[in-house]
Coordinates of C-alpha atoms in Angstrom, one line a residue:
M28 CA 51.4 -17.9 -20.2
A29 CA 52.8 -15.0 -22.2
A30 CA 50.6 -12.0 -22.6
S31 CA 50.4 -12.6 -26.3
D32 CA 48.9 -16.1 -25.7
D33 CA 46.3 -15.0 -23.2
P34 CA 42.9 -16.3 -24.3
L35 CA 40.9 -13.2 -23.3
L36 CA 43.4 -11.0 -25.1
L37 CA 43.4 -13.1 -28.3
L38 CA 39.7 -13.1 -28.4
R39 CA 39.5 -9.4 -27.9
Q40 CA 42.1 -8.7 -30.7
S41 CA 40.2 -11.0 -33.1
I42 CA 36.9 -9.3 -32.4
A43 CA 38.5 -5.9 -32.9
A44 CA 40.0 -7.0 -36.2
G45 CA 37.0 -8.8 -37.4
A46 CA 39.1 -11.9 -37.8
K47 CA 37.6 -15.4 -38.2
I48 CA 37.5 -17.6 -35.1
L49 CA 37.2 -21.3 -35.6
T50 CA 35.9 -24.0 -33.3
T51 CA 37.8 -27.2 -34.3
A52 CA 38.0 -30.7 -33.1
S53 CA 41.9 -30.8 -33.1
P54 CA 44.6 -28.2 -32.8
D55 CA 45.5 -28.6 -36.5
G56 CA 41.9 -28.7 -37.7
S57 CA 40.6 -26.1 -40.1
E58 CA 37.0 -27.3 -40.3
D59 CA 34.5 -25.3 -38.2
V60 CA 32.5 -27.7 -36.0
A61 CA 29.7 -27.2 -33.4
L62 CA 30.8 -26.0 -30.0
S63 CA 29.5 -29.1 -28.4
K64 CA 31.9 -31.2 -30.5
A65 CA 34.9 -28.8 -30.5
T66 CA 38.0 -29.1 -28.3
H67 CA 40.0 -26.0 -29.5
L68 CA 39.4 -22.4 -30.4
V69 CA 41.6 -21.3 -33.3
F70 CA 42.4 -17.6 -33.6
T71 CA 43.6 -16.4 -37.0
H72 CA 44.7 -12.9 -35.9
P73 CA 47.4 -11.7 -35.6
K74 CA 48.6 -15.2 -36.1
R75 CA 47.2 -18.6 -36.0
V76 CA 46.9 -19.8 -32.4
A77 CA 44.9 -22.9 -31.3
V78 CA 43.8 -22.7 -27.6
P79 CA 42.0 -25.6 -25.9
L80 CA 38.5 -24.7 -24.9
D81 CA 39.1 -25.9 -21.3
T82 CA 41.8 -23.4 -20.8
P83 CA 41.1 -21.2 -17.8
T84 CA 40.9 -17.4 -18.3
R85 CA 41.5 -14.4 -16.3
F86 CA 37.7 -13.9 -15.9
T87 CA 36.5 -14.9 -12.4
S88 CA 32.8 -14.9 -11.5
A89 CA 31.4 -13.3 -8.3
N90 CA 31.4 -16.8 -6.6
E91 CA 35.2 -17.0 -7.3
T92 CA 34.7 -19.5 -10.1
V93 CA 37.4 -19.2 -12.8
Q94 CA 35.7 -19.4 -16.2
N95 CA 37.3 -21.4 -19.0
L96 CA 37.4 -20.3 -22.6
R97 CA 34.4 -22.4 -23.6
S98 CA 32.1 -20.5 -21.3
I99 CA 33.6 -17.1 -22.3
Y100 CA 33.2 -17.8 -26.1
F101 CA 29.7 -19.2 -25.6
A102 CA 28.7 -16.0 -23.7
W103 CA 30.1 -13.9 -26.6
L104 CA 28.2 -15.9 -29.2
N105 CA 24.9 -15.3 -27.3
R106 CA 25.6 -11.7 -26.5
D107 CA 22.3 -10.5 -28.2
H108 CA 20.2 -13.0 -26.2
A109 CA 18.3 -12.1 -23.0
I110 CA 19.1 -13.8 -19.8
P111 CA 16.3 -16.5 -20.1
E112 CA 17.3 -17.4 -23.6
Y113 CA 21.0 -17.4 -22.7
N114 CA 20.4 -19.7 -19.8
A115 CA 18.3 -22.0 -21.9
A116 CA 20.9 -22.2 -24.6
A117 CA 23.6 -23.0 -21.9
A118 CA 21.4 -25.9 -20.6
K119 CA 21.0 -27.2 -24.1
L120 CA 24.7 -27.1 -24.7
N121 CA 25.4 -28.9 -21.4
E122 CA 23.1 -31.6 -22.5
D123 CA 24.8 -31.9 -25.9
L124 CA 28.2 -32.1 -24.1
A125 CA 26.9 -35.1 -22.0
G126 CA 29.3 -34.5 -19.1
S127 CA 32.5 -34.3 -21.2
A128 CA 32.6 -30.6 -20.4
T129 CA 30.5 -27.9 -18.8
V130 CA 29.4 -24.4 -19.8
H131 CA 28.8 -22.0 -16.9
S132 CA 26.1 -19.4 -17.2
L133 CA 27.2 -15.8 -16.4
A134 CA 25.1 -13.4 -14.4
F135 CA 23.8 -10.2 -16.0
V136 CA 26.5 -7.9 -14.5
E137 CA 29.2 -10.4 -15.3
R138 CA 28.1 -10.6 -19.0
L139 CA 28.1 -6.8 -19.1
V140 CA 31.6 -6.5 -17.9
L141 CA 32.8 -9.2 -20.2
F142 CA 31.2 -7.7 -23.3
T143 CA 32.5 -4.2 -22.4
Y144 CA 36.1 -5.6 -22.2
L145 CA 35.8 -7.7 -25.3
E146 CA 34.5 -4.8 -27.4
G147 CA 37.4 -2.6 -26.2
A148 CA 35.4 -0.1 -24.3
Q149 CA 37.4 -0.7 -21.1
E150 CA 40.8 -2.1 -20.3
E151 CA 40.0 -3.8 -17.0
G152 CA 36.9 -5.0 -15.1
E153 CA 35.6 -6.1 -11.8
F154 CA 35.8 -9.8 -12.7
I155 CA 38.8 -9.6 -14.9
K156 CA 42.3 -10.1 -13.4
P157 CA 45.1 -8.1 -14.9
L158 CA 47.8 -9.7 -17.0
P159 CA 51.0 -10.6 -15.1
G160 CA 53.2 -7.5 -14.9
A161 CA 50.4 -5.2 -16.3
K162 CA 50.3 -3.2 -13.0
D163 CA 54.1 -2.5 -13.1
D164 CA 53.8 -1.5 -16.8
A165 CA 50.9 0.8 -16.1
A166 CA 52.9 2.5 -13.2
E167 CA 55.9 3.1 -15.6
A168 CA 53.5 4.5 -18.2
A169 CA 51.9 6.9 -15.6
A170 CA 55.4 8.0 -14.3
A171 CA 56.5 8.7 -17.8
A172 CA 53.4 10.9 -18.3
A173 CA 53.9 12.9 -15.0
P174 CA 54.2 16.7 -15.3
G175 CA 57.5 17.7 -16.7
A176 CA 58.1 14.5 -18.7
S177 CA 58.6 14.8 -22.3
L178 CA 56.3 13.4 -25.0
K179 CA 59.1 11.2 -26.1
S180 CA 59.5 9.6 -22.7
A181 CA 55.6 9.2 -22.5
A182 CA 55.6 7.5 -25.9
A183 CA 58.5 5.2 -24.7
A184 CA 56.6 4.3 -21.6
A185 CA 53.6 3.6 -23.7
A186 CA 55.6 1.3 -26.0
R187 CA 56.9 -0.6 -22.9
S188 CA 53.5 -0.9 -21.4
G189 CA 52.2 -3.3 -24.2
K190 CA 48.7 -4.3 -24.9
G191 CA 45.9 -4.3 -22.3
T192 CA 47.3 -1.4 -20.2
L193 CA 46.0 2.2 -19.7
D194 CA 47.1 4.9 -22.0
P195 CA 49.7 7.1 -20.2
R196 CA 48.0 10.3 -21.0
L197 CA 44.8 8.9 -19.5
A198 CA 46.7 7.7 -16.5
H199 CA 48.0 11.3 -16.0
I200 CA 44.4 12.7 -16.3
Y201 CA 43.1 10.1 -13.8
S202 CA 45.8 10.9 -11.3
G203 CA 44.2 14.3 -10.8
E204 CA 40.7 13.0 -10.3
R205 CA 39.0 13.2 -7.0
R206 CA 38.1 9.8 -5.6
M207 CA 34.5 9.3 -4.8
G208 CA 33.2 7.0 -2.2
D209 CA 30.9 4.1 -2.9
R210 CA 27.4 3.9 -1.5
N211 CA 28.4 2.1 1.7
S212 CA 31.0 4.7 2.6
V213 CA 28.7 7.7 1.7
L214 CA 25.6 6.5 3.5
R215 CA 27.0 4.5 6.3
G216 CA 30.5 5.8 7.0
V217 CA 33.3 3.5 8.1
K218 CA 31.1 1.8 10.8
P219 CA 27.4 1.0 11.4
T220 CA 25.4 3.6 13.4
D221 CA 23.3 2.5 16.3
F222 CA 19.9 4.2 16.3
S223 CA 18.5 2.3 19.3
H224 CA 18.3 5.4 21.5
V225 CA 15.7 6.9 19.1
R226 CA 13.2 4.3 20.4
K227 CA 13.4 5.9 23.9
L228 CA 13.1 9.4 22.5
A229 CA 10.1 8.5 20.3
A230 CA 8.1 6.6 23.0
P231 CA 6.4 9.6 24.7
F232 CA 5.2 11.0 21.4
I233 CA 3.4 7.9 20.1
T234 CA -0.4 8.0 20.7
R235 CA -1.4 5.1 22.9
K236 CA -4.7 3.6 23.6
P237 CA -6.1 4.4 27.1
G238 CA -5.2 1.7 29.6
S239 CA -2.3 0.3 27.7
G240 CA 0.1 3.3 27.7
S241 CA 2.6 1.8 30.0
R242 CA 2.7 -1.5 28.3
S243 CA 3.1 0.1 24.9
A244 CA 6.0 2.3 26.0
Q245 CA 7.7 -0.8 27.5
Q246 CA 7.3 -2.8 24.3
L247 CA 8.5 0.1 22.1
T248 CA 11.6 0.5 24.3
A249 CA 12.3 -3.2 24.3
G250 CA 12.0 -3.3 20.5
G251 CA 8.7 -5.4 20.3
P252 CA 5.5 -4.3 18.5
G253 CA 2.9 -2.4 20.5
P254 CA -0.8 -1.9 20.1
A255 CA -0.2 1.8 19.4
L256 CA 1.5 0.9 16.2
A257 CA -1.3 -1.5 15.2
L258 CA -3.8 1.3 15.5
N259 CA -2.1 3.3 12.8
Q260 CA -2.1 0.5 10.4
K261 CA -4.9 0.7 7.6
P262 CA -7.0 -2.4 7.4
A263 CA -6.7 -4.3 4.2
R264 CA -9.7 -3.6 1.8
R265 CA -11.8 -6.5 0.7
P266 CA -11.6 -6.9 -3.1
D267 CA -14.6 -6.6 -5.3
P268 CA -16.2 -9.9 -6.4
I269 CA -16.3 -10.6 -10.2
I270 CA -19.1 -11.8 -12.4
L271 CA -18.2 -13.1 -15.9
L272 CA -20.8 -12.6 -18.6
S273 CA -21.0 -14.6 -21.9
P274 CA -19.5 -12.8 -24.9
S275 CA -21.8 -14.8 -27.2
A276 CA -24.0 -12.7 -29.5
S277 CA -26.9 -15.0 -28.7
S278 CA -26.6 -14.3 -25.0
L279 CA -29.7 -12.6 -23.5
L280 CA -27.6 -10.8 -21.0
R281 CA -24.7 -8.6 -22.2
M282 CA -22.8 -5.6 -21.0
A283 CA -25.5 -3.3 -22.6
N284 CA -28.4 -4.6 -20.4
A285 CA -26.7 -6.3 -17.5
K286 CA -26.8 -3.3 -15.1
A287 CA -30.5 -2.6 -15.7
F288 CA -31.4 -6.2 -15.3
L289 CA -29.3 -7.1 -12.1
E290 CA -29.8 -3.7 -10.4
G291 CA -33.2 -2.5 -11.7
G292 CA -34.9 -5.9 -12.0
R293 CA -36.1 -5.2 -15.5
Y294 CA -35.1 -7.1 -18.6
Q295 CA -34.7 -5.6 -22.0
P296 CA -32.7 -6.9 -25.0
P297 CA -29.1 -5.9 -25.4
D298 CA -29.7 -3.9 -28.5
Y299 CA -32.8 -2.2 -27.4
G300 CA -32.4 1.6 -27.7
L301 CA -28.8 1.3 -29.0
A302 CA -29.4 1.8 -32.7
G303 CA -26.2 3.0 -34.2
A304 CA -24.1 1.9 -31.3
T305 CA -20.7 0.3 -32.0
A306 CA -18.3 -2.0 -30.1
S307 CA -16.3 1.0 -29.1
T308 CA -19.2 2.5 -27.3
T309 CA -20.0 -0.6 -25.3
P310 CA -18.3 -0.6 -21.9
S311 CA -15.7 -3.3 -21.3
M312 CA -16.4 -3.3 -17.6
L313 CA -19.3 -2.5 -15.4
H314 CA -19.9 -2.0 -11.7
V315 CA -23.2 -3.4 -10.0
S316 CA -24.1 -2.9 -6.4
R317 CA -26.2 -5.3 -4.4
L318 CA -27.0 -5.5 -0.7
L319 CA -26.1 -9.0 0.6
K320 CA -27.4 -9.3 4.1
G321 CA -25.7 -12.6 4.8
I322 CA -22.3 -11.2 4.0
D323 CA -22.4 -7.4 4.8
P324 CA -25.8 -6.1 6.0
A325 CA -24.4 -2.6 6.5
R326 CA -23.4 -1.6 3.0
P327 CA -24.0 -2.8 -0.5
T328 CA -21.4 -5.1 -2.2
R329 CA -19.9 -3.8 -5.4
F330 CA -19.5 -6.4 -8.2
I331 CA -17.3 -6.1 -11.3
L332 CA -18.9 -7.4 -14.6
V333 CA -16.7 -8.4 -17.5
E334 CA -17.2 -10.5 -20.6
G335 CA -13.8 -12.3 -20.7
P336 CA -10.7 -12.9 -18.6
E337 CA -8.2 -11.4 -21.1
Q338 CA -7.0 -8.8 -18.5
F339 CA -7.1 -11.2 -15.5
K340 CA -4.2 -11.7 -13.2
P341 CA -4.0 -15.2 -11.7
E342 CA -5.3 -14.1 -8.3
Y343 CA -8.4 -12.6 -9.9
W344 CA -9.9 -16.0 -10.4
N345 CA -10.3 -16.4 -6.6
R346 CA -12.8 -13.5 -6.8
V347 CA -15.0 -14.9 -9.5
V348 CA -18.5 -15.6 -7.9
A349 CA -20.6 -16.4 -11.0
V350 CA -20.3 -17.2 -14.7
F351 CA -23.2 -16.5 -17.1
T352 CA -23.2 -19.0 -19.9
T353 CA -25.2 -20.0 -23.1
G354 CA -23.8 -23.5 -23.0
Q355 CA -21.1 -22.8 -25.8
A356 CA -17.8 -24.5 -24.9
W357 CA -15.7 -21.9 -26.7
Q358 CA -16.6 -19.4 -24.0
F359 CA -14.3 -21.2 -21.5
K360 CA -11.2 -21.5 -23.9
N361 CA -9.2 -19.0 -22.0
Y362 CA -10.6 -19.7 -18.5
R363 CA -8.5 -21.0 -15.6
W364 CA -10.6 -24.1 -15.9
S365 CA -11.4 -24.7 -19.6
Q366 CA -13.6 -27.8 -19.0
P367 CA -17.2 -26.9 -17.9
A368 CA -17.4 -29.9 -15.5
E369 CA -14.3 -28.6 -13.7
L370 CA -15.2 -24.9 -13.9
F371 CA -18.6 -25.3 -12.3
K372 CA -17.1 -27.2 -9.4
H373 CA -15.4 -23.9 -8.4
V374 CA -17.9 -21.2 -9.7
L375 CA -21.6 -20.9 -9.8
G376 CA -22.9 -21.2 -13.3
V377 CA -26.1 -19.2 -14.5
Y378 CA -28.0 -19.7 -17.7
L379 CA -30.7 -17.2 -18.7
G380 CA -33.2 -18.2 -21.4
W381 CA -36.8 -17.5 -22.6
R382 CA -39.7 -18.7 -20.5
G383 CA -41.4 -21.7 -22.2
E384 CA -38.1 -22.9 -23.9
E385 CA -36.0 -25.8 -22.7
P386 CA -32.4 -24.9 -22.0
P387 CA -29.8 -26.4 -24.5
E388 CA -28.7 -29.8 -24.0
T389 CA -25.2 -28.7 -23.1
V390 CA -26.5 -26.6 -20.3
R391 CA -28.6 -29.5 -18.9
S392 CA -25.4 -31.7 -19.0
F393 CA -23.7 -29.4 -16.6
G394 CA -26.1 -30.5 -13.9
H395 CA -27.2 -28.8 -10.7
R396 CA -24.1 -26.6 -10.6
V397 CA -25.6 -24.3 -13.3
L398 CA -28.7 -22.3 -12.3
A399 CA -31.2 -22.2 -15.2
C400 CA -33.5 -19.1 -15.2
A401 CA -36.0 -17.9 -17.7
V402 CA -37.6 -14.5 -18.4
D403 CA -40.7 -13.6 -20.5
K404 CA -40.1 -13.0 -24.2
W405 CA -39.5 -9.5 -25.0
R406 CA -42.3 -7.5 -26.7
D407 CA -42.1 -4.0 -28.0
P408 CA -43.4 -1.6 -25.2
G409 CA -45.6 0.0 -27.9
Q410 CA -47.7 -3.2 -28.2
P411 CA -50.8 -3.7 -26.0
G412 CA -50.1 -5.7 -22.8
A413 CA -46.3 -5.7 -23.3
E414 CA -45.7 -4.4 -19.7
T415 CA -47.9 -6.9 -18.0
S416 CA -45.4 -9.7 -18.1
R417 CA -42.3 -7.7 -17.0
W418 CA -43.1 -7.8 -13.2
R419 CA -41.7 -11.4 -13.2
D420 CA -38.3 -10.2 -14.1
R421 CA -37.6 -9.1 -10.6
E422 CA -38.5 -12.5 -9.4
V423 CA -35.8 -14.0 -11.6
V424 CA -33.3 -11.4 -10.5
E425 CA -33.9 -12.2 -6.9
A426 CA -33.4 -15.9 -7.5
I427 CA -30.0 -15.2 -9.2
W428 CA -28.8 -13.0 -6.3
K429 CA -29.9 -15.5 -3.8
A430 CA -27.9 -18.3 -5.5
I431 CA -24.8 -15.9 -5.8
E432 CA -25.0 -15.0 -2.1
E433 CA -25.2 -18.6 -1.0
S434 CA -22.3 -19.6 -3.2
M435 CA -20.2 -16.7 -1.9
R436 CA -20.9 -17.6 1.8
A437 CA -19.9 -21.2 1.1
K438 CA -16.7 -20.1 -0.6
G439 CA -15.7 -17.9 2.5
W440 CA -16.7 -14.3 1.5
R441 CA -17.2 -12.2 4.6
K442 CA -17.7 -8.6 5.5
D443 CA -14.0 -7.8 5.6
A444 CA -12.4 -10.9 3.9
A445 CA -12.4 -12.7 0.6
P446 CA -11.4 -16.3 0.0
T447 CA -7.8 -16.9 -1.0
A448 CA -8.7 -20.0 -3.1
I449 CA -11.9 -21.3 -4.5

């Protein structure tokens, strides 16, 4: 194939000139059709040339696959798309082609090299083979631009070099450049370095547990793991369990009063003492500590309280130990399990209502998996006898924590471990 008929070069020249490129169903066609139905790519600059879309090009992928003109032109059409969108478009086109042809998806680096070449920013690339005779032409151009050569001979060499070759003046500049090594030659040299002798030198300096020193040194010298190395490893910290509160305005327990109730054992309304407070002053996350003797009797367990899972990562759901609910189904819309029946198979449910009032029908329909608790109705502390009924708040709090602890133990919470799935 002559250099003037090279598909890559024709495509590059058409792009540089802004000339129209047609996808036709025949060599003589002039009607632009979809790429899935086209057989030829028609270039109108510098002359009309029809090239079959199955023509192999000089572009070779990293896996040594020669890309045809269809794959090259498709990649150029989707140059502004990200990799996932580009791959999805390629899969859709292959479905439309129905086996009559195939479009290959190029990797990110391959697309970058291709676009840089087609836009004229470079003359050659890692995945682009040179035109036949281009190396000889470039050598002639470089020789013509050598010191002492006249501008006339350099121009003649440039004229002989043709399209797609390096400018002779640039070739002269590049000839004086100092060649830099790649990362392998700079970091590793010409051959791999053996550092096995460092093990023997380091063995006497590693702190060993009494009674196992000789064995540790032998294992280190042999290349195996030793107990001394295990002593220096920091144990993994158990994540904090999570409690989800209901974001409903009708919920008796909100972020404003949850800490005082679950830690202090005293209930007060969410808006009590918060006149003039706004949503921006209400915390989006709270920490509550509770000593759970059945899990860790030595230190209190810290719990994280949030009203919604908007900031959750997928693994956070394995740390959820309780969900406070008012029975409204919209609360579970963004949950991992959006159906209450499925949710409360995995997580303990808690409903908090007023003493003397029946829980809503939706809460009763959840069954035994939701703990229904009730506190005495709130009365202003200024009223006579208002404080006499608040001693039963702690009784309700203890019942809630007992249910949470039993559920956590059943799910696999331990002193130094948390469940990987619930």
